[in-house]
């Protein structure tokens, strides 16, 4: 997989990957995460990735698409979805089938009110749409199972698929170990390695978020990794 070339490029760009040994280990994963995201990844990110990634993937394109997608979703920093939408932002982002004009004005941020994040989450991820697409069948599920972690996992059904622990305590996806394990489990359960093998950023993105949100940046991040990790 030309890992030695990847390691040398990372060293040339100032990342500490140890020695050039052609092996994907903790330091190489840490350096790659920081290179593609432009962020300083939390301490231990590389160690955790080294524990779980080699069990889930083995091919260059699988790693490239995983790192690019996670970088876009969270910058390799576990986080909870920011629902601080303005009224105009809600209207521009979500269809009227998911949130009405009146709800945008009522819940969205404006000069005279803060965003009602709980109501926003329960509206855009709830109702018939949330039940059908996300498994959000209980009152409050929309906000409770808002996007979290490294791949911004959303919806009760997706949390349940990771395991009872995540469904009971969604904030596990905000811990270093939980966020990485959750992202990798989501990746494998959605069959994303097979899509990554086709080298189609659009197909991978569609499987992750059901659309093409952020597609241009996802493509740019994929190309950024390819530039230092040739076939």
PDB file of C-alpha atoms in Angstrom:
ATOM      1  CA  UNK A   1       0.000   0.000   0.000  1.00  0.00           C
ATOM      2  CA  UNK A   2       3.025   2.310  -0.298  1.00  0.00           C
ATOM      3  CA  UNK A   3       2.837   3.049   3.426  1.00  0.00           C
ATOM      4  CA  UNK A   4       6.514   3.991   3.466  1.00  0.00           C
ATOM      5  CA  UNK A   5       5.831   6.781   0.976  1.00  0.00           C
ATOM      6  CA  UNK A   6       2.941   8.002   3.120  1.00  0.00           C
ATOM      7  CA  UNK A   7       5.137   8.017   6.206  1.00  0.00           C
ATOM      8  CA  UNK A   8       7.926   9.935   4.475  1.00  0.00           C
ATOM      9  CA  UNK A   9       5.490  12.560   3.198  1.00  0.00           C
ATOM     10  CA  UNK A  10       4.081  12.993   6.703  1.00  0.00           C
ATOM     11  CA  UNK A  11       7.593  13.387   8.105  1.00  0.00           C
ATOM     12  CA  UNK A  12       8.400  15.943   5.409  1.00  0.00           C
ATOM     13  CA  UNK A  13       5.324  17.904   6.487  1.00  0.00           C
ATOM     14  CA  UNK A  14       6.430  17.931  10.113  1.00  0.00           C
ATOM     15  CA  UNK A  15       4.445  15.050  11.590  1.00  0.00           C
ATOM     16  CA  UNK A  16       6.119  12.606  13.959  1.00  0.00           C
ATOM     17  CA  UNK A  17       5.469   9.104  12.673  1.00  0.00           C
ATOM     18  CA  UNK A  18       8.571   7.551  14.165  1.00  0.00           C
ATOM     19  CA  UNK A  19      10.655   5.562  11.708  1.00  0.00           C
ATOM     20  CA  UNK A  20       9.729   4.808   8.120  1.00  0.00           C
ATOM     21  CA  UNK A  21       8.933   1.120   8.422  1.00  0.00           C
ATOM     22  CA  UNK A  22       6.024   0.646   6.013  1.00  0.00           C
ATOM     23  CA  UNK A  23       3.660  -0.285   8.837  1.00  0.00           C
ATOM     24  CA  UNK A  24       0.398   1.416   9.730  1.00  0.00           C
ATOM     25  CA  UNK A  25       0.759   2.031  13.441  1.00  0.00           C
ATOM     26  CA  UNK A  26      -0.334   4.501  16.092  1.00  0.00           C
ATOM     27  CA  UNK A  27       2.030   7.319  15.129  1.00  0.00           C
ATOM     28  CA  UNK A  28       1.206   7.044  11.431  1.00  0.00           C
ATOM     29  CA  UNK A  29      -2.533   7.073  12.163  1.00  0.00           C
ATOM     30  CA  UNK A  30      -2.126  10.058  14.495  1.00  0.00           C
ATOM     31  CA  UNK A  31      -0.113  11.959  11.894  1.00  0.00           C
ATOM     32  CA  UNK A  32      -2.545  11.153   9.091  1.00  0.00           C
ATOM     33  CA  UNK A  33      -5.538  12.248  11.179  1.00  0.00           C
ATOM     34  CA  UNK A  34      -3.854  15.555  11.971  1.00  0.00           C
ATOM     35  CA  UNK A  35      -2.667  16.108   8.410  1.00  0.00           C
ATOM     36  CA  UNK A  36      -6.031  15.583   6.738  1.00  0.00           C
ATOM     37  CA  UNK A  37      -8.061  17.473   9.348  1.00  0.00           C
ATOM     38  CA  UNK A  38      -5.619  20.288   9.974  1.00  0.00           C
ATOM     39  CA  UNK A  39      -6.315  19.813  13.690  1.00  0.00           C
ATOM     40  CA  UNK A  40      -4.293  18.500  16.584  1.00  0.00           C
ATOM     41  CA  UNK A  41      -6.066  15.214  17.233  1.00  0.00           C
ATOM     42  CA  UNK A  42      -6.759  14.344  20.884  1.00  0.00           C
ATOM     43  CA  UNK A  43      -3.959  12.473  22.621  1.00  0.00           C
ATOM     44  CA  UNK A  44      -4.276   8.751  22.132  1.00  0.00           C
ATOM     45  CA  UNK A  45      -6.208   8.993  18.869  1.00  0.00           C
ATOM     46  CA  UNK A  46      -3.520   7.104  16.994  1.00  0.00           C
ATOM     47  CA  UNK A  47      -3.311   4.383  19.634  1.00  0.00           C
ATOM     48  CA  UNK A  48      -7.069   3.826  19.550  1.00  0.00           C
ATOM     49  CA  UNK A  49      -7.166   3.818  15.754  1.00  0.00           C
ATOM     50  CA  UNK A  50      -4.329   1.290  15.699  1.00  0.00           C
ATOM     51  CA  UNK A  51      -6.352  -1.004  17.950  1.00  0.00           C
ATOM     52  CA  UNK A  52      -9.493  -1.119  15.826  1.00  0.00           C
ATOM     53  CA  UNK A  53      -8.836   0.007  12.247  1.00  0.00           C
ATOM     54  CA  UNK A  54      -6.654  -2.919  11.084  1.00  0.00           C
ATOM     55  CA  UNK A  55      -9.443  -5.292  12.110  1.00  0.00           C
ATOM     56  CA  UNK A  56     -11.949  -3.399   9.969  1.00  0.00           C
ATOM     57  CA  UNK A  57     -10.002  -2.531   6.821  1.00  0.00           C
ATOM     58  CA  UNK A  58      -6.849  -3.434   4.964  1.00  0.00           C
ATOM     59  CA  UNK A  59      -6.778  -1.576   1.647  1.00  0.00           C
ATOM     60  CA  UNK A  60      -5.427   1.885   0.830  1.00  0.00           C
ATOM     61  CA  UNK A  61      -8.719   3.239  -0.534  1.00  0.00           C
ATOM     62  CA  UNK A  62     -10.594   2.015   2.529  1.00  0.00           C
ATOM     63  CA  UNK A  63      -8.279   3.967   4.807  1.00  0.00           C
ATOM     64  CA  UNK A  64      -8.277   7.033   2.550  1.00  0.00           C
ATOM     65  CA  UNK A  65     -12.050   7.316   2.390  1.00  0.00           C
ATOM     66  CA  UNK A  66     -12.434   6.627   6.118  1.00  0.00           C
ATOM     67  CA  UNK A  67      -9.974   9.339   7.095  1.00  0.00           C
ATOM     68  CA  UNK A  68     -11.435  11.847   4.621  1.00  0.00           C
ATOM     69  CA  UNK A  69     -15.025  11.267   5.721  1.00  0.00           C
ATOM     70  CA  UNK A  70     -14.244  11.406   9.433  1.00  0.00           C
ATOM     71  CA  UNK A  71     -12.197  14.551   8.902  1.00  0.00           C
ATOM     72  CA  UNK A  72     -15.148  16.239   7.239  1.00  0.00           C
ATOM     73  CA  UNK A  73     -17.653  15.064   9.826  1.00  0.00           C
ATOM     74  CA  UNK A  74     -15.721  15.969  12.968  1.00  0.00           C
ATOM     75  CA  UNK A  75     -12.077  16.808  12.325  1.00  0.00           C
ATOM     76  CA  UNK A  76     -11.239  13.738  14.447  1.00  0.00           C
ATOM     77  CA  UNK A  77     -12.585  15.533  17.523  1.00  0.00           C
ATOM     78  CA  UNK A  78     -15.611  13.803  19.098  1.00  0.00           C
ATOM     79  CA  UNK A  79     -18.445  16.291  19.199  1.00  0.00           C
ATOM     80  CA  UNK A  80     -22.168  16.701  19.454  1.00  0.00           C
ATOM     81  CA  UNK A  81     -24.125  18.174  16.564  1.00  0.00           C
ATOM     82  CA  UNK A  82     -24.477  21.947  16.730  1.00  0.00           C
ATOM     83  CA  UNK A  83     -28.177  22.725  16.439  1.00  0.00           C
ATOM     84  CA  UNK A  84     -27.719  26.472  16.865  1.00  0.00           C
ATOM     85  CA  UNK A  85     -29.636  27.261  13.684  1.00  0.00           C
ATOM     86  CA  UNK A  86     -31.064  30.625  12.787  1.00  0.00           C
ATOM     87  CA  UNK A  87     -34.604  30.705  11.434  1.00  0.00           C
ATOM     88  CA  UNK A  88     -33.185  31.347   7.964  1.00  0.00           C
ATOM     89  CA  UNK A  89     -30.650  28.558   8.385  1.00  0.00           C
ATOM     90  CA  UNK A  90     -33.343  26.057   9.260  1.00  0.00           C
ATOM     91  CA  UNK A  91     -35.387  27.019   6.237  1.00  0.00           C
ATOM     92  CA  UNK A  92     -32.375  26.793   3.916  1.00  0.00           C
ATOM     93  CA  UNK A  93     -31.231  23.429   5.281  1.00  0.00           C
ATOM     94  CA  UNK A  94     -34.390  21.386   5.831  1.00  0.00           C
ATOM     95  CA  UNK A  95     -37.507  20.760   3.772  1.00  0.00           C
ATOM     96  CA  UNK A  96     -40.950  22.011   4.745  1.00  0.00           C
ATOM     97  CA  UNK A  97     -41.949  18.395   5.251  1.00  0.00           C
ATOM     98  CA  UNK A  98     -39.545  18.266   8.200  1.00  0.00           C
ATOM     99  CA  UNK A  99     -39.984  21.736   9.667  1.00  0.00           C
ATOM    100  CA  UNK A 100     -42.607  24.340   8.794  1.00  0.00           C
ATOM    101  CA  UNK A 101     -42.008  28.034   8.245  1.00  0.00           C
ATOM    102  CA  UNK A 102     -43.760  28.750  11.533  1.00  0.00           C
ATOM    103  CA  UNK A 103     -41.518  26.281  13.385  1.00  0.00           C
ATOM    104  CA  UNK A 104     -38.411  27.839  11.831  1.00  0.00           C
ATOM    105  CA  UNK A 105     -39.454  31.198  13.235  1.00  0.00           C
ATOM    106  CA  UNK A 106     -40.488  29.755  16.591  1.00  0.00           C
ATOM    107  CA  UNK A 107     -37.397  27.625  17.267  1.00  0.00           C
ATOM    108  CA  UNK A 108     -34.655  29.286  15.209  1.00  0.00           C
ATOM    109  CA  UNK A 109     -32.132  31.797  16.500  1.00  0.00           C
ATOM    110  CA  UNK A 110     -32.874  35.459  15.871  1.00  0.00           C
ATOM    111  CA  UNK A 111     -31.841  38.867  17.148  1.00  0.00           C
ATOM    112  CA  UNK A 112     -34.330  38.531  19.986  1.00  0.00           C
ATOM    113  CA  UNK A 113     -34.082  34.845  20.935  1.00  0.00           C
ATOM    114  CA  UNK A 114     -31.622  31.989  21.250  1.00  0.00           C
ATOM    115  CA  UNK A 115     -32.106  28.843  19.226  1.00  0.00           C
ATOM    116  CA  UNK A 116     -34.317  26.266  20.944  1.00  0.00           C
ATOM    117  CA  UNK A 117     -31.955  23.385  20.237  1.00  0.00           C
ATOM    118  CA  UNK A 118     -34.094  20.720  21.897  1.00  0.00           C
ATOM    119  CA  UNK A 119     -37.151  21.627  19.855  1.00  0.00           C
ATOM    120  CA  UNK A 120     -35.072  21.903  16.693  1.00  0.00           C
ATOM    121  CA  UNK A 121     -33.640  18.418  17.191  1.00  0.00           C
ATOM    122  CA  UNK A 122     -37.005  16.899  17.988  1.00  0.00           C
ATOM    123  CA  UNK A 123     -38.568  18.545  14.946  1.00  0.00           C
ATOM    124  CA  UNK A 124     -35.996  17.930  12.211  1.00  0.00           C
ATOM    125  CA  UNK A 125     -35.238  14.388  13.392  1.00  0.00           C
ATOM    126  CA  UNK A 126     -38.688  13.494  14.691  1.00  0.00           C
ATOM    127  CA  UNK A 127     -42.186  12.990  13.379  1.00  0.00           C
ATOM    128  CA  UNK A 128     -42.993  10.561  10.592  1.00  0.00           C
ATOM    129  CA  UNK A 129     -39.709  11.335   8.815  1.00  0.00           C
ATOM    130  CA  UNK A 130     -37.641  10.592  11.900  1.00  0.00           C
ATOM    131  CA  UNK A 131     -39.517   7.379  12.630  1.00  0.00           C
ATOM    132  CA  UNK A 132     -39.126   6.103   9.073  1.00  0.00           C
ATOM    133  CA  UNK A 133     -35.540   7.167   8.401  1.00  0.00           C
ATOM    134  CA  UNK A 134     -33.893   7.177  11.829  1.00  0.00           C
ATOM    135  CA  UNK A 135     -35.964   4.888  14.028  1.00  0.00           C
ATOM    136  CA  UNK A 136     -36.883   7.822  16.269  1.00  0.00           C
ATOM    137  CA  UNK A 137     -40.171   6.471  17.587  1.00  0.00           C
ATOM    138  CA  UNK A 138     -40.255   7.875  21.121  1.00  0.00           C
ATOM    139  CA  UNK A 139     -40.877  11.454  22.281  1.00  0.00           C
ATOM    140  CA  UNK A 140     -37.571  13.292  22.578  1.00  0.00           C
ATOM    141  CA  UNK A 141     -35.643  10.852  20.363  1.00  0.00           C
ATOM    142  CA  UNK A 142     -34.798  13.538  17.817  1.00  0.00           C
ATOM    143  CA  UNK A 143     -32.720  15.588  20.214  1.00  0.00           C
ATOM    144  CA  UNK A 144     -31.531  12.662  22.328  1.00  0.00           C
ATOM    145  CA  UNK A 145     -30.112  10.872  19.299  1.00  0.00           C
ATOM    146  CA  UNK A 146     -28.774  13.929  17.469  1.00  0.00           C
ATOM    147  CA  UNK A 147     -25.464  13.672  15.669  1.00  0.00           C
ATOM    148  CA  UNK A 148     -22.526  12.663  17.846  1.00  0.00           C
ATOM    149  CA  UNK A 149     -19.039  11.239  17.616  1.00  0.00           C
ATOM    150  CA  UNK A 150     -16.590  11.175  14.743  1.00  0.00           C
ATOM    151  CA  UNK A 151     -19.141  10.404  12.001  1.00  0.00           C
ATOM    152  CA  UNK A 152     -22.010  12.331  13.621  1.00  0.00           C
ATOM    153  CA  UNK A 153     -24.141   9.236  14.138  1.00  0.00           C
ATOM    154  CA  UNK A 154     -27.811  10.237  14.151  1.00  0.00           C
ATOM    155  CA  UNK A 155     -31.034   8.458  15.107  1.00  0.00           C
ATOM    156  CA  UNK A 156     -32.086   5.800  17.614  1.00  0.00           C
ATOM    157  CA  UNK A 157     -31.794   3.016  15.037  1.00  0.00           C
ATOM    158  CA  UNK A 158     -28.140   3.813  14.362  1.00  0.00           C
ATOM    159  CA  UNK A 159     -27.289   4.056  18.059  1.00  0.00           C
ATOM    160  CA  UNK A 160     -29.112   0.772  18.681  1.00  0.00           C
ATOM    161  CA  UNK A 161     -27.150  -0.880  15.876  1.00  0.00           C
ATOM    162  CA  UNK A 162     -23.906  -0.061  17.695  1.00  0.00           C
ATOM    163  CA  UNK A 163     -25.130  -1.762  20.839  1.00  0.00           C
ATOM    164  CA  UNK A 164     -27.350  -1.281  23.855  1.00  0.00           C
ATOM    165  CA  UNK A 165     -24.685   0.722  25.671  1.00  0.00           C
ATOM    166  CA  UNK A 166     -24.787   3.452  23.018  1.00  0.00           C
ATOM    167  CA  UNK A 167     -28.575   3.515  22.922  1.00  0.00           C
ATOM    168  CA  UNK A 168     -28.786   3.843  26.707  1.00  0.00           C
ATOM    169  CA  UNK A 169     -25.931   6.353  26.952  1.00  0.00           C
ATOM    170  CA  UNK A 170     -25.575   8.246  23.652  1.00  0.00           C
ATOM    171  CA  UNK A 171     -22.759  10.367  25.082  1.00  0.00           C
ATOM    172  CA  UNK A 172     -20.448   7.354  24.881  1.00  0.00           C
ATOM    173  CA  UNK A 173     -19.855   8.617  21.351  1.00  0.00           C
ATOM    174  CA  UNK A 174     -18.232  11.699  22.843  1.00  0.00           C
ATOM    175  CA  UNK A 175     -15.522   9.702  24.635  1.00  0.00           C
ATOM    176  CA  UNK A 176     -12.231   8.990  22.812  1.00  0.00           C
ATOM    177  CA  UNK A 177     -12.611   5.209  22.818  1.00  0.00           C
ATOM    178  CA  UNK A 178     -16.360   5.230  22.228  1.00  0.00           C
ATOM    179  CA  UNK A 179     -16.169   7.684  19.359  1.00  0.00           C
ATOM    180  CA  UNK A 180     -13.550   5.705  17.460  1.00  0.00           C
ATOM    181  CA  UNK A 181     -15.148   2.320  18.104  1.00  0.00           C
ATOM    182  CA  UNK A 182     -18.520   3.752  17.112  1.00  0.00           C
ATOM    183  CA  UNK A 183     -17.204   5.274  13.898  1.00  0.00           C
ATOM    184  CA  UNK A 184     -15.477   2.062  12.839  1.00  0.00           C
ATOM    185  CA  UNK A 185     -18.484  -0.097  13.722  1.00  0.00           C
ATOM    186  CA  UNK A 186     -20.754   2.235  11.750  1.00  0.00           C
ATOM    187  CA  UNK A 187     -18.351   2.110   8.788  1.00  0.00           C
ATOM    188  CA  UNK A 188     -18.310  -1.672   8.645  1.00  0.00           C
ATOM    189  CA  UNK A 189     -22.015  -2.154   9.362  1.00  0.00           C
ATOM    190  CA  UNK A 190     -22.923   0.146   6.463  1.00  0.00           C
ATOM    191  CA  UNK A 191     -20.691  -1.739   4.036  1.00  0.00           C
ATOM    192  CA  UNK A 192     -18.553   1.317   3.397  1.00  0.00           C
ATOM    193  CA  UNK A 193     -15.386  -0.603   2.584  1.00  0.00           C
ATOM    194  CA  UNK A 194     -17.035  -1.947  -0.560  1.00  0.00           C
ATOM    195  CA  UNK A 195     -18.047   1.552  -1.621  1.00  0.00           C
ATOM    196  CA  UNK A 196     -14.598   2.923  -0.806  1.00  0.00           C
ATOM    197  CA  UNK A 197     -13.119   0.285  -3.101  1.00  0.00           C
ATOM    198  CA  UNK A 198     -15.018   1.901  -5.992  1.00  0.00           C
ATOM    199  CA  UNK A 199     -13.295   5.202  -5.114  1.00  0.00           C
ATOM    200  CA  UNK A 200     -16.611   7.050  -5.335  1.00  0.00           C
ATOM    201  CA  UNK A 201     -16.775   9.840  -2.770  1.00  0.00           C
ATOM    202  CA  UNK A 202     -20.386  10.506  -3.722  1.00  0.00           C
ATOM    203  CA  UNK A 203     -21.446   6.906  -3.052  1.00  0.00           C
ATOM    204  CA  UNK A 204     -19.664   6.810   0.303  1.00  0.00           C
ATOM    205  CA  UNK A 205     -21.182  10.159   1.275  1.00  0.00           C
ATOM    206  CA  UNK A 206     -24.676   9.060   0.276  1.00  0.00           C
ATOM    207  CA  UNK A 207     -24.399   5.956   2.443  1.00  0.00           C
ATOM    208  CA  UNK A 208     -23.236   8.021   5.415  1.00  0.00           C
ATOM    209  CA  UNK A 209     -25.723  10.876   5.401  1.00  0.00           C
ATOM    210  CA  UNK A 210     -28.357   9.991   2.839  1.00  0.00           C
ATOM    211  CA  UNK A 211     -27.439  12.862   0.527  1.00  0.00           C
ATOM    212  CA  UNK A 212     -24.534  14.902  -0.758  1.00  0.00           C
ATOM    213  CA  UNK A 213     -24.063  17.418   2.047  1.00  0.00           C
ATOM    214  CA  UNK A 214     -20.452  18.615   2.120  1.00  0.00           C
ATOM    215  CA  UNK A 215     -19.555  16.621  -0.983  1.00  0.00           C
ATOM    216  CA  UNK A 216     -17.082  19.179  -2.353  1.00  0.00           C
ATOM    217  CA  UNK A 217     -15.066  19.245   0.862  1.00  0.00           C
ATOM    218  CA  UNK A 218     -15.206  15.470   1.193  1.00  0.00           C
ATOM    219  CA  UNK A 219     -13.745  15.148  -2.292  1.00  0.00           C
ATOM    220  CA  UNK A 220     -11.050  17.708  -1.507  1.00  0.00           C
ATOM    221  CA  UNK A 221     -10.043  15.850   1.658  1.00  0.00           C
ATOM    222  CA  UNK A 222      -9.918  12.552  -0.222  1.00  0.00           C
ATOM    223  CA  UNK A 223      -7.631  14.127  -2.816  1.00  0.00           C
ATOM    224  CA  UNK A 224      -5.505  15.641  -0.048  1.00  0.00           C
ATOM    225  CA  UNK A 225      -4.709  12.185   1.292  1.00  0.00           C
ATOM    226  CA  UNK A 226      -4.151  10.695  -2.146  1.00  0.00           C
ATOM    227  CA  UNK A 227      -1.559  13.395  -2.799  1.00  0.00           C
ATOM    228  CA  UNK A 228       0.702  11.928  -0.107  1.00  0.00           C
ATOM    229  CA  UNK A 229      -0.406   8.299  -0.354  1.00  0.00           C
ATOM    230  CA  UNK A 230      -0.043   7.136  -3.964  1.00  0.00           C
ATOM    231  CA  UNK A 231      -1.291   3.791  -5.188  1.00  0.00           C
TER     232      UNK A 231
END
